[in-house]
mmCIF file of C-alpha atoms in Angstrom:
data_model
loop_
_atom_site.group_PDB
_atom_site.id
_atom_site.type_symbol
_atom_site.label_atom_id
_atom_site.label_comp_id
_atom_site.label_asym_id
_atom_site.label_seq_id
_atom_site.Cartn_x
_atom_site.Cartn_y
_atom_site.Cartn_z
ATOM 1 C CA UNK A 1 -0.052 -0.007 -0.049
ATOM 2 C CA UNK A 2 1.393 3.550 -1.025
ATOM 3 C CA UNK A 3 2.186 5.609 1.927
ATOM 4 C CA UNK A 4 2.348 9.394 1.777
ATOM 5 C CA UNK A 5 4.313 10.724 4.806
ATOM 6 C CA UNK A 6 5.939 13.955 5.515
ATOM 7 C CA UNK A 7 9.411 13.400 7.318
ATOM 8 C CA UNK A 8 10.953 16.577 6.666
ATOM 9 C CA UNK A 9 9.810 18.091 9.900
ATOM 10 C CA UNK A 10 12.499 20.619 11.671
ATOM 11 C CA UNK A 11 12.518 22.409 14.911
ATOM 12 C CA UNK A 12 13.797 25.685 16.154
ATOM 13 C CA UNK A 13 17.254 26.477 15.641
ATOM 14 C CA UNK A 14 17.765 23.631 13.245
ATOM 15 C CA UNK A 15 19.864 24.141 10.071
ATOM 16 C CA UNK A 16 17.985 23.666 7.275
ATOM 17 C CA UNK A 17 19.342 24.574 3.807
ATOM 18 C CA UNK A 18 22.787 26.000 2.402
ATOM 19 C CA UNK A 19 23.577 27.508 -0.834
ATOM 20 C CA UNK A 20 26.371 25.647 -2.677
ATOM 21 C CA UNK A 21 27.555 26.101 -6.188
ATOM 22 C CA UNK A 22 28.096 23.061 -8.276
ATOM 23 C CA UNK A 23 31.036 24.325 -10.021
ATOM 24 C CA UNK A 24 33.701 26.864 -8.741
ATOM 25 C CA UNK A 25 34.174 30.014 -10.410
ATOM 26 C CA UNK A 26 37.088 30.106 -13.135
ATOM 27 C CA UNK A 27 39.101 32.933 -14.582
ATOM 28 C CA UNK A 28 38.003 34.705 -17.541
ATOM 29 C CA UNK A 29 39.544 37.124 -19.767
ATOM 30 C CA UNK A 30 38.758 40.790 -21.045
ATOM 31 C CA UNK A 31 38.565 42.077 -24.461
ATOM 32 C CA UNK A 32 42.209 42.766 -24.132
ATOM 33 C CA UNK A 33 43.081 39.267 -23.260
ATOM 34 C CA UNK A 34 43.797 40.186 -19.450
ATOM 35 C CA UNK A 35 42.644 37.625 -16.987
ATOM 36 C CA UNK A 36 39.883 38.240 -15.091
ATOM 37 C CA UNK A 37 39.502 36.412 -11.706
ATOM 38 C CA UNK A 38 36.006 35.175 -10.520
ATOM 39 C CA UNK A 39 34.319 37.134 -7.845
ATOM 40 C CA UNK A 40 34.697 35.794 -4.309
ATOM 41 C CA UNK A 41 31.516 37.353 -2.795
ATOM 42 C CA UNK A 42 29.076 36.141 -5.438
ATOM 43 C CA UNK A 43 25.583 35.833 -3.955
ATOM 44 C CA UNK A 44 22.456 33.784 -5.040
ATOM 45 C CA UNK A 45 19.360 36.153 -4.015
ATOM 46 C CA UNK A 46 16.946 34.041 -1.739
ATOM 47 C CA UNK A 47 13.809 35.583 -0.339
ATOM 48 C CA UNK A 48 13.648 34.513 3.206
ATOM 49 C CA UNK A 49 10.008 33.802 4.479
ATOM 50 C CA UNK A 50 8.068 32.979 7.677
ATOM 51 C CA UNK A 51 10.097 30.852 10.153
ATOM 52 C CA UNK A 52 13.448 31.201 8.443
ATOM 53 C CA UNK A 53 16.594 33.148 9.327
ATOM 54 C CA UNK A 54 19.860 33.521 7.533
ATOM 55 C CA UNK A 55 22.548 33.474 10.276
ATOM 56 C CA UNK A 56 25.616 32.938 8.346
ATOM 57 C CA UNK A 57 26.295 33.585 4.617
ATOM 58 C CA UNK A 58 24.229 31.358 2.474
ATOM 59 C CA UNK A 59 23.113 29.300 5.527
ATOM 60 C CA UNK A 60 19.475 29.212 6.871
ATOM 61 C CA UNK A 61 18.061 28.236 10.079
ATOM 62 C CA UNK A 62 14.490 27.347 11.482
ATOM 63 C CA UNK A 63 12.888 29.779 13.976
ATOM 64 C CA UNK A 64 9.901 27.768 14.504
ATOM 65 C CA UNK A 65 8.687 24.200 14.108
ATOM 66 C CA UNK A 66 7.313 23.035 10.817
ATOM 67 C CA UNK A 67 8.064 21.791 7.333
ATOM 68 C CA UNK A 68 10.757 23.660 5.436
ATOM 69 C CA UNK A 69 9.541 24.443 1.883
ATOM 70 C CA UNK A 70 11.343 25.981 -1.043
ATOM 71 C CA UNK A 71 9.568 27.461 -4.062
ATOM 72 C CA UNK A 72 11.655 29.038 -6.810
ATOM 73 C CA UNK A 73 14.035 31.650 -5.021
ATOM 74 C CA UNK A 74 12.245 31.585 -1.655
ATOM 75 C CA UNK A 75 12.388 29.492 1.491
ATOM 76 C CA UNK A 76 9.958 29.259 4.402
ATOM 77 C CA UNK A 77 8.559 27.012 7.132
ATOM 78 C CA UNK A 78 5.119 25.596 6.799
ATOM 79 C CA UNK A 79 3.612 24.837 10.093
ATOM 80 C CA UNK A 80 1.042 22.244 8.695
ATOM 81 C CA UNK A 81 1.012 19.640 6.104
ATOM 82 C CA UNK A 82 -1.239 20.466 3.069
ATOM 83 C CA UNK A 83 -2.434 17.951 0.824
ATOM 84 C CA UNK A 84 -3.746 19.385 -2.242
ATOM 85 C CA UNK A 85 -6.386 16.876 -3.589
ATOM 86 C CA UNK A 86 -8.241 13.786 -2.432
ATOM 87 C CA UNK A 87 -6.583 11.093 -0.092
ATOM 88 C CA UNK A 88 -7.240 7.633 -1.811
ATOM 89 C CA UNK A 89 -5.600 4.499 -3.132
ATOM 90 C CA UNK A 90 -3.944 6.703 -5.886
ATOM 91 C CA UNK A 91 -2.386 9.078 -3.665
ATOM 92 C CA UNK A 92 -1.522 6.973 -0.655
ATOM 93 C CA UNK A 93 -2.482 6.892 2.829
ATOM 94 C CA UNK A 94 -1.314 10.002 4.955
ATOM 95 C CA UNK A 95 0.438 9.866 7.999
ATOM 96 C CA UNK A 96 1.679 13.103 9.738
ATOM 97 C CA UNK A 97 3.178 14.334 12.932
ATOM 98 C CA UNK A 98 1.481 17.508 13.430
ATOM 99 C CA UNK A 99 -1.414 19.344 11.956
ATOM 100 C CA UNK A 100 -2.918 18.759 8.508
ATOM 101 C CA UNK A 101 -5.277 20.061 5.792
ATOM 102 C CA UNK A 102 -6.826 18.108 3.049
ATOM 103 C CA UNK A 103 -8.209 20.271 0.281
ATOM 104 C CA UNK A 104 -10.211 17.393 -1.069
ATOM 105 C CA UNK A 105 -11.971 14.211 0.362
ATOM 106 C CA UNK A 106 -10.905 11.090 2.098
ATOM 107 C CA UNK A 107 -11.994 8.183 0.017
ATOM 108 C CA UNK A 108 -13.140 4.798 0.458
ATOM 109 C CA UNK A 109 -10.398 2.548 1.960
ATOM 110 C CA UNK A 110 -7.784 5.513 2.710
ATOM 111 C CA UNK A 111 -6.052 5.861 6.170
ATOM 112 C CA UNK A 112 -5.440 9.218 7.515
ATOM 113 C CA UNK A 113 -3.381 9.607 10.790
ATOM 114 C CA UNK A 114 -2.163 12.992 12.264
ATOM 115 C CA UNK A 115 -1.124 13.918 15.691
ATOM 116 C CA UNK A 116 -2.513 17.729 15.526
ATOM 117 C CA UNK A 117 -5.663 19.239 14.062
ATOM 118 C CA UNK A 118 -7.172 18.153 10.857
ATOM 119 C CA UNK A 119 -9.176 20.101 8.356
ATOM 120 C CA UNK A 120 -10.967 18.255 5.678
ATOM 121 C CA UNK A 121 -12.586 20.135 2.848
ATOM 122 C CA UNK A 122 -14.480 17.360 1.179
ATOM 123 C CA UNK A 123 -16.238 14.325 2.638
ATOM 124 C CA UNK A 124 -14.689 11.332 4.683
ATOM 125 C CA UNK A 125 -16.104 8.105 3.066
ATOM 126 C CA UNK A 126 -15.743 4.781 4.547
ATOM 127 C CA UNK A 127 -12.127 5.576 5.635
ATOM 128 C CA UNK A 128 -10.052 5.210 8.802
ATOM 129 C CA UNK A 129 -9.169 8.457 10.246
ATOM 130 C CA UNK A 130 -7.372 9.232 13.569
ATOM 131 C CA UNK A 131 -6.768 12.704 14.634
ATOM 132 C CA UNK A 132 -4.664 13.909 17.710
ATOM 133 C CA UNK A 133 -6.373 17.263 17.899
ATOM 134 C CA UNK A 134 -9.409 18.751 16.702
ATOM 135 C CA UNK A 135 -11.298 17.544 13.472
ATOM 136 C CA UNK A 136 -13.151 19.997 11.120
ATOM 137 C CA UNK A 137 -15.017 17.816 8.467
ATOM 138 C CA UNK A 138 -16.426 20.704 6.392
ATOM 139 C CA UNK A 139 -18.418 18.390 3.997
ATOM 140 C CA UNK A 140 -19.488 15.737 6.434
ATOM 141 C CA UNK A 141 -18.509 12.080 7.422
ATOM 142 C CA UNK A 142 -20.094 8.765 5.877
ATOM 143 C CA UNK A 143 -17.977 6.022 7.321
ATOM 144 C CA UNK A 144 -20.056 3.182 6.314
ATOM 145 C CA UNK A 145 -19.964 -0.148 8.424
ATOM 146 C CA UNK A 146 -16.219 -0.639 8.258
ATOM 147 C CA UNK A 147 -14.700 2.844 8.538
ATOM 148 C CA UNK A 148 -14.109 4.549 11.550
ATOM 149 C CA UNK A 149 -13.111 8.168 12.800
ATOM 150 C CA UNK A 150 -11.350 8.608 16.228
ATOM 151 C CA UNK A 151 -10.792 12.345 17.312
ATOM 152 C CA UNK A 152 -8.965 13.035 20.517
ATOM 153 C CA UNK A 153 -10.525 16.532 20.927
ATOM 154 C CA UNK A 154 -13.355 18.344 19.388
ATOM 155 C CA UNK A 155 -15.246 17.167 16.272
ATOM 156 C CA UNK A 156 -17.000 19.682 13.815
ATOM 157 C CA UNK A 157 -19.012 18.307 10.675
ATOM 158 C CA UNK A 158 -21.755 19.584 8.493
ATOM 159 C CA UNK A 159 -23.484 16.035 8.941
ATOM 160 C CA UNK A 160 -22.594 12.551 10.137
ATOM 161 C CA UNK A 161 -24.448 9.499 8.290
ATOM 162 C CA UNK A 162 -24.018 5.741 8.667
ATOM 163 C CA UNK A 163 -21.020 6.327 10.408
ATOM 164 C CA UNK A 164 -18.784 5.023 13.520
ATOM 165 C CA UNK A 165 -17.397 8.095 15.521
ATOM 166 C CA UNK A 166 -15.313 8.014 18.886
ATOM 167 C CA UNK A 167 -14.702 11.549 20.142
ATOM 168 C CA UNK A 168 -12.749 12.484 23.252
ATOM 169 C CA UNK A 169 -14.193 16.105 23.197
ATOM 170 C CA UNK A 170 -17.367 17.734 22.016
ATOM 171 C CA UNK A 171 -19.124 17.261 18.877
ATOM 172 C CA UNK A 172 -21.048 19.898 16.881
ATOM 173 C CA UNK A 173 -23.176 19.051 13.855
ATOM 174 C CA UNK A 174 -24.622 21.770 11.550
ATOM 175 C CA UNK A 175 -27.214 19.425 9.800
ATOM 176 C CA UNK A 176 -28.026 15.936 10.723
ATOM 177 C CA UNK A 177 -26.652 12.815 12.619
ATOM 178 C CA UNK A 178 -28.381 9.725 11.598
ATOM 179 C CA UNK A 179 -27.916 6.176 11.785
ATOM 180 C CA UNK A 180 -24.724 6.279 13.329
ATOM 181 C CA UNK A 181 -22.682 4.719 16.271
ATOM 182 C CA UNK A 182 -21.253 7.865 18.091
ATOM 183 C CA UNK A 183 -19.341 7.794 21.466
ATOM 184 C CA UNK A 184 -18.464 11.130 22.733
ATOM 185 C CA UNK A 185 -16.567 12.014 26.085
ATOM 186 C CA UNK A 186 -18.117 15.442 25.948
ATOM 187 C CA UNK A 187 -21.257 16.936 24.677
ATOM 188 C CA UNK A 188 -22.932 16.724 21.461
ATOM 189 C CA UNK A 189 -24.872 19.502 19.714
ATOM 190 C CA UNK A 190 -26.946 19.228 16.589
ATOM 191 C CA UNK A 191 -28.281 22.826 14.902
ATOM 192 C CA UNK A 192 -31.177 23.647 17.161
ATOM 193 C CA UNK A 193 -33.106 25.262 14.379
ATOM 194 C CA UNK A 194 -33.344 22.439 11.807
ATOM 195 C CA UNK A 195 -30.902 19.657 12.769
ATOM 196 C CA UNK A 196 -31.997 16.230 13.227
ATOM 197 C CA UNK A 197 -30.520 13.509 15.316
ATOM 198 C CA UNK A 198 -32.069 10.023 14.499
ATOM 199 C CA UNK A 199 -31.170 6.532 14.580
ATOM 200 C CA UNK A 200 -28.182 4.582 15.510
ATOM 201 C CA UNK A 201 -26.658 4.571 19.209
ATOM 202 C CA UNK A 202 -25.343 7.687 20.685
ATOM 203 C CA UNK A 203 -23.407 7.767 23.736
ATOM 204 C CA UNK A 204 -22.195 11.068 25.713
ATOM 205 C CA UNK A 205 -21.188 12.362 29.114
#
């Protein structure tokens, strides 16, 4: 099974990057044939972004914990992992030590495990999800009988349907929670205006 893991996590004061030239400068000549020595203080211009500091010439260090990211001529620290699309069998499972954001959905059969907060912009479908912080499932959860969502802290979702949920904090649902097995160590709130909680088994403190 394909695994999508981010191992390049750095901590404060860690050395993260250095500019090295592939080939040293070589002497040239001017129009009169005179030898021209290469410049000794040649610099490659780098834009330093959030969480990065140049403490020595051409050497860069982290000022915060996160993921070092290089884009064209800039370097910065990204404090959470961002997955651009869906997490599925094609992209591989996602395991990350820290917070993460998934721009798409978590599809059937996928595994997502993060130690921090997780934001999912799409739907969680028949997957196994374990979150060490809070979970914000913006488009809802449908795990089916074989999927499972475990959240250590709070869970916020548009809807929960035919799902297995274990939550260590509070659960807040904006639309419906139906035909689901839900175990919650805190409280459960469903939209008091037009929300519905029906079917399944609901346990909470």
